[in-house]
mmCIF file of C-alpha atoms in Angstrom:
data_model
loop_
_atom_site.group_PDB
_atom_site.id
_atom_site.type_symbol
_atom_site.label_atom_id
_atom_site.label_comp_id
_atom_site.label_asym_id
_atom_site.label_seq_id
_atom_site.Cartn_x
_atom_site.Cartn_y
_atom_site.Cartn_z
ATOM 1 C CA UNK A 1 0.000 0.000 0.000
ATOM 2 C CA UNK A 2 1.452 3.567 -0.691
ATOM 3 C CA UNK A 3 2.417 5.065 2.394
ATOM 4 C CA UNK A 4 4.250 8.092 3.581
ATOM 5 C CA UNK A 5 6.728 8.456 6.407
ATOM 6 C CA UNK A 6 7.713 11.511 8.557
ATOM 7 C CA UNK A 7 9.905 9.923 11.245
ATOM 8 C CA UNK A 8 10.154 12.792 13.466
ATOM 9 C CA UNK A 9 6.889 13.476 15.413
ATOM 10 C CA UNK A 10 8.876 16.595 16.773
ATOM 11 C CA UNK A 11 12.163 18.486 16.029
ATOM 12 C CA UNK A 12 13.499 21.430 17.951
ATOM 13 C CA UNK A 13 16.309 23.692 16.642
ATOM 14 C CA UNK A 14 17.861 26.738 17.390
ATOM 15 C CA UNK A 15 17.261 29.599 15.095
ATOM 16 C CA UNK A 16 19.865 30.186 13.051
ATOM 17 C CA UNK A 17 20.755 26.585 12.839
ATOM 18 C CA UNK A 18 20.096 24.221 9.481
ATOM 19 C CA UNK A 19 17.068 22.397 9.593
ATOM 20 C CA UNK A 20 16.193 19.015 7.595
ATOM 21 C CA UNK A 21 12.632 17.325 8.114
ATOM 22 C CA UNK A 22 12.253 13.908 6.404
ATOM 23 C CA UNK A 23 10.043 11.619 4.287
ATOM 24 C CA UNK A 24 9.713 8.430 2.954
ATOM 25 C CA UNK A 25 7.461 7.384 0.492
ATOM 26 C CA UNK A 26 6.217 3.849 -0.252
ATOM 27 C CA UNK A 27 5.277 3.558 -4.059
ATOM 28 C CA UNK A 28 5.915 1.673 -7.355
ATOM 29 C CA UNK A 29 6.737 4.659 -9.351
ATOM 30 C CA UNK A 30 7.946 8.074 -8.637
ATOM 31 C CA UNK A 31 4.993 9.891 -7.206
ATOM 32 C CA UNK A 32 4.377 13.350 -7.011
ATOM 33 C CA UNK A 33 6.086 14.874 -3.585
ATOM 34 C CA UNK A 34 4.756 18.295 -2.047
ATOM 35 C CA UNK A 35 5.818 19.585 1.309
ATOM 36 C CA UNK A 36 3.664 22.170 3.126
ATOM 37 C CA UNK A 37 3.222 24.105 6.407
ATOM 38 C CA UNK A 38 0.338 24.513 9.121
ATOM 39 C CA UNK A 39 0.636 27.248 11.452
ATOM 40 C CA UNK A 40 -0.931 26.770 14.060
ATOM 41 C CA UNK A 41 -4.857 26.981 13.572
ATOM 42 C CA UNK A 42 -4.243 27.487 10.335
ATOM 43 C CA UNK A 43 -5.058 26.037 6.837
ATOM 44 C CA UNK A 44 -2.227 24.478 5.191
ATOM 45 C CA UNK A 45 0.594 26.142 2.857
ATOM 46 C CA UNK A 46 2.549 24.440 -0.455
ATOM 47 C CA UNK A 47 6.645 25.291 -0.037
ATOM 48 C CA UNK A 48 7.371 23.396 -2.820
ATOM 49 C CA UNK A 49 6.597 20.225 -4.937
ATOM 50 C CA UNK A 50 8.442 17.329 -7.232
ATOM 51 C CA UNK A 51 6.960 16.450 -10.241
ATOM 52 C CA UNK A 52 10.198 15.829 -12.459
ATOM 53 C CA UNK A 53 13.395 16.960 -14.041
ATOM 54 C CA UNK A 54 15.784 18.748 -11.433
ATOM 55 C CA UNK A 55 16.089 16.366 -7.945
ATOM 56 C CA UNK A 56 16.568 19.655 -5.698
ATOM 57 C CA UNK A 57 13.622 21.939 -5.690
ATOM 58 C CA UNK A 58 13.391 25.298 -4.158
ATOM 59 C CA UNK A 59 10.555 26.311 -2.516
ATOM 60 C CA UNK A 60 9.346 29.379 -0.730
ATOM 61 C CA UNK A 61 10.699 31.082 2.297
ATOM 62 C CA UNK A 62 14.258 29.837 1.701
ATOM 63 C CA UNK A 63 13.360 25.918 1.756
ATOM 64 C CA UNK A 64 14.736 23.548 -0.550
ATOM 65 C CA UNK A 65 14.094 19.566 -1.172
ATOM 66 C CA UNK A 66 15.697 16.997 -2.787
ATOM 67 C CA UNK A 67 14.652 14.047 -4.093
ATOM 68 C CA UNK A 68 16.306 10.820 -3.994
ATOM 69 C CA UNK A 69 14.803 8.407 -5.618
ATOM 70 C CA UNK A 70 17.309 5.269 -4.425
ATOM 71 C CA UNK A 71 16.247 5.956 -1.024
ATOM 72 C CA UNK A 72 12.626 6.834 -1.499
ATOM 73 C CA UNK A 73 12.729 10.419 0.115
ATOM 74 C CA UNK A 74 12.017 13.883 -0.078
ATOM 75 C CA UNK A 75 13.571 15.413 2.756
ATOM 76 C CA UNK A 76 13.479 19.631 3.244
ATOM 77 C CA UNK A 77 15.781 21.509 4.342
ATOM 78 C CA UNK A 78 16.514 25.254 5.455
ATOM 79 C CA UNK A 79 20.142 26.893 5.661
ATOM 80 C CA UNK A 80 19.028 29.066 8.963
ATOM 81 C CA UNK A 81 15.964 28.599 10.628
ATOM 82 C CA UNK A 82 13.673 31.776 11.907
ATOM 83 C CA UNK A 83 11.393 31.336 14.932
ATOM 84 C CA UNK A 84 8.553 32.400 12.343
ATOM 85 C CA UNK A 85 9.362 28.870 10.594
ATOM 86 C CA UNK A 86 7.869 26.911 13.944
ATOM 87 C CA UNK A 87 4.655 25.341 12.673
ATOM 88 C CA UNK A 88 3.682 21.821 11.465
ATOM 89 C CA UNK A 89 5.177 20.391 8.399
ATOM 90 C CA UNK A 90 3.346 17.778 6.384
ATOM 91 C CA UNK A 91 5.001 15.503 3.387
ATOM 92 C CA UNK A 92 2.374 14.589 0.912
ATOM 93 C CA UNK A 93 2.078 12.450 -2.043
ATOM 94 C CA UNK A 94 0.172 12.851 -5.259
ATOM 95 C CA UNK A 95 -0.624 9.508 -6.964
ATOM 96 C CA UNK A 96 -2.625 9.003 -10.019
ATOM 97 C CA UNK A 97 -3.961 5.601 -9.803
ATOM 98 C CA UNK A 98 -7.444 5.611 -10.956
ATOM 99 C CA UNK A 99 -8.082 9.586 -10.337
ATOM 100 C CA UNK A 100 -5.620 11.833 -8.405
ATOM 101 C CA UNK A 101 -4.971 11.818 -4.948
ATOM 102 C CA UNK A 102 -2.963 13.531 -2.651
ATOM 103 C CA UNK A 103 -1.771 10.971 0.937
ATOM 104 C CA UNK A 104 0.033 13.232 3.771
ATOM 105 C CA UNK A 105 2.512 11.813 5.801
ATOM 106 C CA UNK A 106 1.487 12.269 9.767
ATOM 107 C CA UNK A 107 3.527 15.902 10.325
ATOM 108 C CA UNK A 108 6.601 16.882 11.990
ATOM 109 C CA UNK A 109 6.233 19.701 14.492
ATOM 110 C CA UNK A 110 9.191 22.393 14.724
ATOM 111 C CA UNK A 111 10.033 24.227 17.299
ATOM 112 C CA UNK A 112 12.358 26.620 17.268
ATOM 113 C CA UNK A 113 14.545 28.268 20.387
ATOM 114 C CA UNK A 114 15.832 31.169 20.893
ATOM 115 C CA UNK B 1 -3.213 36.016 2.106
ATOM 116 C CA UNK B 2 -5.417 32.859 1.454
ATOM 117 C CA UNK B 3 -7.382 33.071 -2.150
ATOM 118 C CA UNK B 4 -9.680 29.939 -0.951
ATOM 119 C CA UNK B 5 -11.909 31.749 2.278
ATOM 120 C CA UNK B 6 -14.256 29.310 4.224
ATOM 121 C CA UNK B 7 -16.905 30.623 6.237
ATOM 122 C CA UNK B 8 -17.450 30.653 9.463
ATOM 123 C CA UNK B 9 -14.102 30.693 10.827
ATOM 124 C CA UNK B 10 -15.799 29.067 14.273
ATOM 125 C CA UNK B 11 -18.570 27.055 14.960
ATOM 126 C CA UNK B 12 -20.510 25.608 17.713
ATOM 127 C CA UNK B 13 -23.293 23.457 17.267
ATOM 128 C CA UNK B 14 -25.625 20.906 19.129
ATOM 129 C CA UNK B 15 -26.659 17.435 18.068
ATOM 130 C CA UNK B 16 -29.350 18.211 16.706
ATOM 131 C CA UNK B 17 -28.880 21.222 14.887
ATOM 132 C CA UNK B 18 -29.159 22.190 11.196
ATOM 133 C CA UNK B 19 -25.444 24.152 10.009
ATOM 134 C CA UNK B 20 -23.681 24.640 6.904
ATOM 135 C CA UNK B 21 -19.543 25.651 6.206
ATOM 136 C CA UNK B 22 -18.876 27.570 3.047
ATOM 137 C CA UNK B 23 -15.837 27.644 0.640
ATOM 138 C CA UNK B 24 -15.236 29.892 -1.763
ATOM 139 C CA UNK B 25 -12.365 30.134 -4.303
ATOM 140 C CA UNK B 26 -11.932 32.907 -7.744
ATOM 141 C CA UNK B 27 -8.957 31.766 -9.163
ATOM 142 C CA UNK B 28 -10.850 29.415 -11.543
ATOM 143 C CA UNK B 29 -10.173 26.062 -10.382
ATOM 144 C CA UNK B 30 -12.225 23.272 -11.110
ATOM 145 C CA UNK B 31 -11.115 20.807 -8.551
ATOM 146 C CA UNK B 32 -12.777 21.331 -4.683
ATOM 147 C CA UNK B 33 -12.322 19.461 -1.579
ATOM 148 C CA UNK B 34 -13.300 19.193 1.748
ATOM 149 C CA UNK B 35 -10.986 17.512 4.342
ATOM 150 C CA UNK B 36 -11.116 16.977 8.080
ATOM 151 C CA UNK B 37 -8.217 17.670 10.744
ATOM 152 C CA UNK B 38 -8.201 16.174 14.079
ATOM 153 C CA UNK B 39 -5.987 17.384 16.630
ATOM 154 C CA UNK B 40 -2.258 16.678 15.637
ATOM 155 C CA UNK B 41 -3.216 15.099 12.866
ATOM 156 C CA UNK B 42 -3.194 15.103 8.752
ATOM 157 C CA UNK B 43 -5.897 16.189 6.956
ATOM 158 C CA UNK B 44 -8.035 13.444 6.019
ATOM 159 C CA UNK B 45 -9.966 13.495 2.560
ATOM 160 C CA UNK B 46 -13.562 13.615 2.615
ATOM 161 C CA UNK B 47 -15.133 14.777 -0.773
ATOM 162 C CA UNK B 48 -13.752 15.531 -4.439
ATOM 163 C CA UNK B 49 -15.773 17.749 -6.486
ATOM 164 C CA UNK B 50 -14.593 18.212 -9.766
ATOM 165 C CA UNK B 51 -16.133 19.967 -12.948
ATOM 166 C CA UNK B 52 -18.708 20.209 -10.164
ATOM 167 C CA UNK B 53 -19.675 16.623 -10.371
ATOM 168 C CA UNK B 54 -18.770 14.560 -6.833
ATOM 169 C CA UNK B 55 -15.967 12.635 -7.720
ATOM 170 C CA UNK B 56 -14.805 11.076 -4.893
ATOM 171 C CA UNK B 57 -16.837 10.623 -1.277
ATOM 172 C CA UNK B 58 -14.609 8.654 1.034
ATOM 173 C CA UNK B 59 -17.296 6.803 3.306
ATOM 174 C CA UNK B 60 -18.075 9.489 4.921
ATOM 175 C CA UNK B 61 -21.378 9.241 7.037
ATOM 176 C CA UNK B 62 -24.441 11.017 5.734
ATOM 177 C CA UNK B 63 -24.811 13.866 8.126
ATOM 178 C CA UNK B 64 -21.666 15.642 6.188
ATOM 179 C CA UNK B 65 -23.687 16.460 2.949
ATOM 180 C CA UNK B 66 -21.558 18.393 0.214
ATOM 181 C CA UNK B 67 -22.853 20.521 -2.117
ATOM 182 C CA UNK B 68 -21.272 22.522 -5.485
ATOM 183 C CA UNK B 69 -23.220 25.239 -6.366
ATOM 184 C CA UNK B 70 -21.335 26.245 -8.975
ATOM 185 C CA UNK B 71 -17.332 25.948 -9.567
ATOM 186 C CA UNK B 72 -16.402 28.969 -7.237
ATOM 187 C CA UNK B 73 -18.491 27.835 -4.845
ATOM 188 C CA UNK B 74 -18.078 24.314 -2.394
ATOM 189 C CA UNK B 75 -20.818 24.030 1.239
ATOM 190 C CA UNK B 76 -20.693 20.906 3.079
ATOM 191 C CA UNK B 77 -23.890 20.750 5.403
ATOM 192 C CA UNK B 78 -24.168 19.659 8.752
ATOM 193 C CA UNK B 79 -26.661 17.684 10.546
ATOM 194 C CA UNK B 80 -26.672 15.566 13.631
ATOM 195 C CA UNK B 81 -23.673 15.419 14.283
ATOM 196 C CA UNK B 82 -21.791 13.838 16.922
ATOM 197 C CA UNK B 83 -18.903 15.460 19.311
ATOM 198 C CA UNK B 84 -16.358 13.057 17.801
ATOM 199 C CA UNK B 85 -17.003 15.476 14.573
ATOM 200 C CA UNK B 86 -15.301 18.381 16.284
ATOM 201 C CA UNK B 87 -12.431 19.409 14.019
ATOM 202 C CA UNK B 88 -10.797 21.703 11.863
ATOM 203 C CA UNK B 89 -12.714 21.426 8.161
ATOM 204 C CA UNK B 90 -10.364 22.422 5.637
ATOM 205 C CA UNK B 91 -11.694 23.500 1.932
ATOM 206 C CA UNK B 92 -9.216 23.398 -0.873
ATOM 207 C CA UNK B 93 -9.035 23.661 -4.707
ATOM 208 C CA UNK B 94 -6.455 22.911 -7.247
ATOM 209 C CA UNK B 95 -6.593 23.869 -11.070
ATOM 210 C CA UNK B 96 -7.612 20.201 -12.075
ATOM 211 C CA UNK B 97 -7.990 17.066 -9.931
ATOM 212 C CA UNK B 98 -4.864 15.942 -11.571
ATOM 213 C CA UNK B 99 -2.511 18.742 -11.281
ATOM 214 C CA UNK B 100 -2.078 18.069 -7.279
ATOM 215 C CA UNK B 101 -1.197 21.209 -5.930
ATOM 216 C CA UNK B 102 -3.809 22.407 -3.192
ATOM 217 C CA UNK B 103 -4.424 25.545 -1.996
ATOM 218 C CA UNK B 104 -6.218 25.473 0.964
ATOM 219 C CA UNK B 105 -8.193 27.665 3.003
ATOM 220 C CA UNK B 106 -7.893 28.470 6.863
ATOM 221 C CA UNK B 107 -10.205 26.552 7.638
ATOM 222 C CA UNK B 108 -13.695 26.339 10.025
ATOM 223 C CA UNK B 109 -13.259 25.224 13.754
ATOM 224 C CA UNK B 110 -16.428 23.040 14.486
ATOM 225 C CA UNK B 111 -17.224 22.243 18.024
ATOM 226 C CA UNK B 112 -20.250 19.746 18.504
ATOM 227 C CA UNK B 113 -21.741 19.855 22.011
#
């Protein structure tokens, strides 16, 4: 069954640090791979997506991706973390199997200290 | 600023009452959803509208009715409802069903008593 996998229920960093959140997907071909953010009681934002071509992708607010496909994963990444960046972060995955449809990954909250 | 705006933004309702949550998008996409959030949580698909035809309804129980007026335009009605239905209802759009990005909306904070 296609699955995806955000390890990391919770991360805390320091701003100004690097971040990296991961993902895992489970799926016969190479999906479609989006990242977006929740703030908190909020609706949820796209930072970037994979559909082909170039394996890093930049997003917006200074976050980048790459995709490998060897290991399955889409993992995102920021050079220097702001404490505006603390929010939930969802991995998602588009598959077309029948009609389109879009399978999050369980979140990874960020926190970020001062 | 959010071009997909759900209204209300809060609501509390008994069992037995008779509510509806609006969505509204104008940036012409023919692809709506609703989805549900629990607390801590991924959204969870509930309906597909697309063209304004239902495409896909994932078992969801009958008292979450949807309805597409029109392709701007997405309401999913409420009625008897249970408190286990308290959560965040997120409406979203994308250009096409098939072109996967979503924009979503802030969503409607639903509190059954």
């Amino acid at each position: 069954a296609q699955s995806v996998t955000q390890p990391d229920i919770h991360i805390t960093v320091s701003e100004g640090a690097s971040l990296e959140l991961r993902c895992n997907y489970s799926y016969g071909a190479t999906p479609y791979l989006f990242w977006y953010v929740q703030s908190p009681g909020q609706g949820l934002q796209l930072l970037l997506k994979y559909f082909s071509g170039d394996t890093l992708v930049q997003g917006i607010k200074g976050f980048e991706a790459e995709f490998k496909r060897s290991q399955s994963s889409f993992n995102l990444r920021k050079p220097s973390v702001h404490w505006s960046d603390a929010a939930e972060y969802f991995c998602a995955v588009g598959l077309n199997t029948g009609g389109f449809k879009t399978i999050f990954g369980a979140g990874t909250r960020l926190f970020v200290k001062a | 600023d959010t071009e997909v705006t759900q209204t209300p933004k809060h609501l509390v309702m008994g069992m037995t009452n008779k509510k509806s949550l609006k969505c509204e998008q104008h940036m012409g996409h023919r692809a709506m959803y609703w989805y549900k959030q629990k607390a801590k949580k991924p959204p969870e698909l509930m309906f597909v509208y697309s063209y304004e035809k239902l495409s896909i309804n994932e078992s969801v129980p009958s008292r979450f009715s949807p309805e597409c007026p029109n392709s701007s335009l997405l309401n999913l009605h409420l009625h008897a409802l249970q408190p286990e239905d308290s959560a965040l209802y997120l409406c979203a759009s994308s250009q096409t069903r098939d072109t996967g990005e979503l924009f979503f909306g802030e969503g409607s904070r639903l509190t059954v008593l």
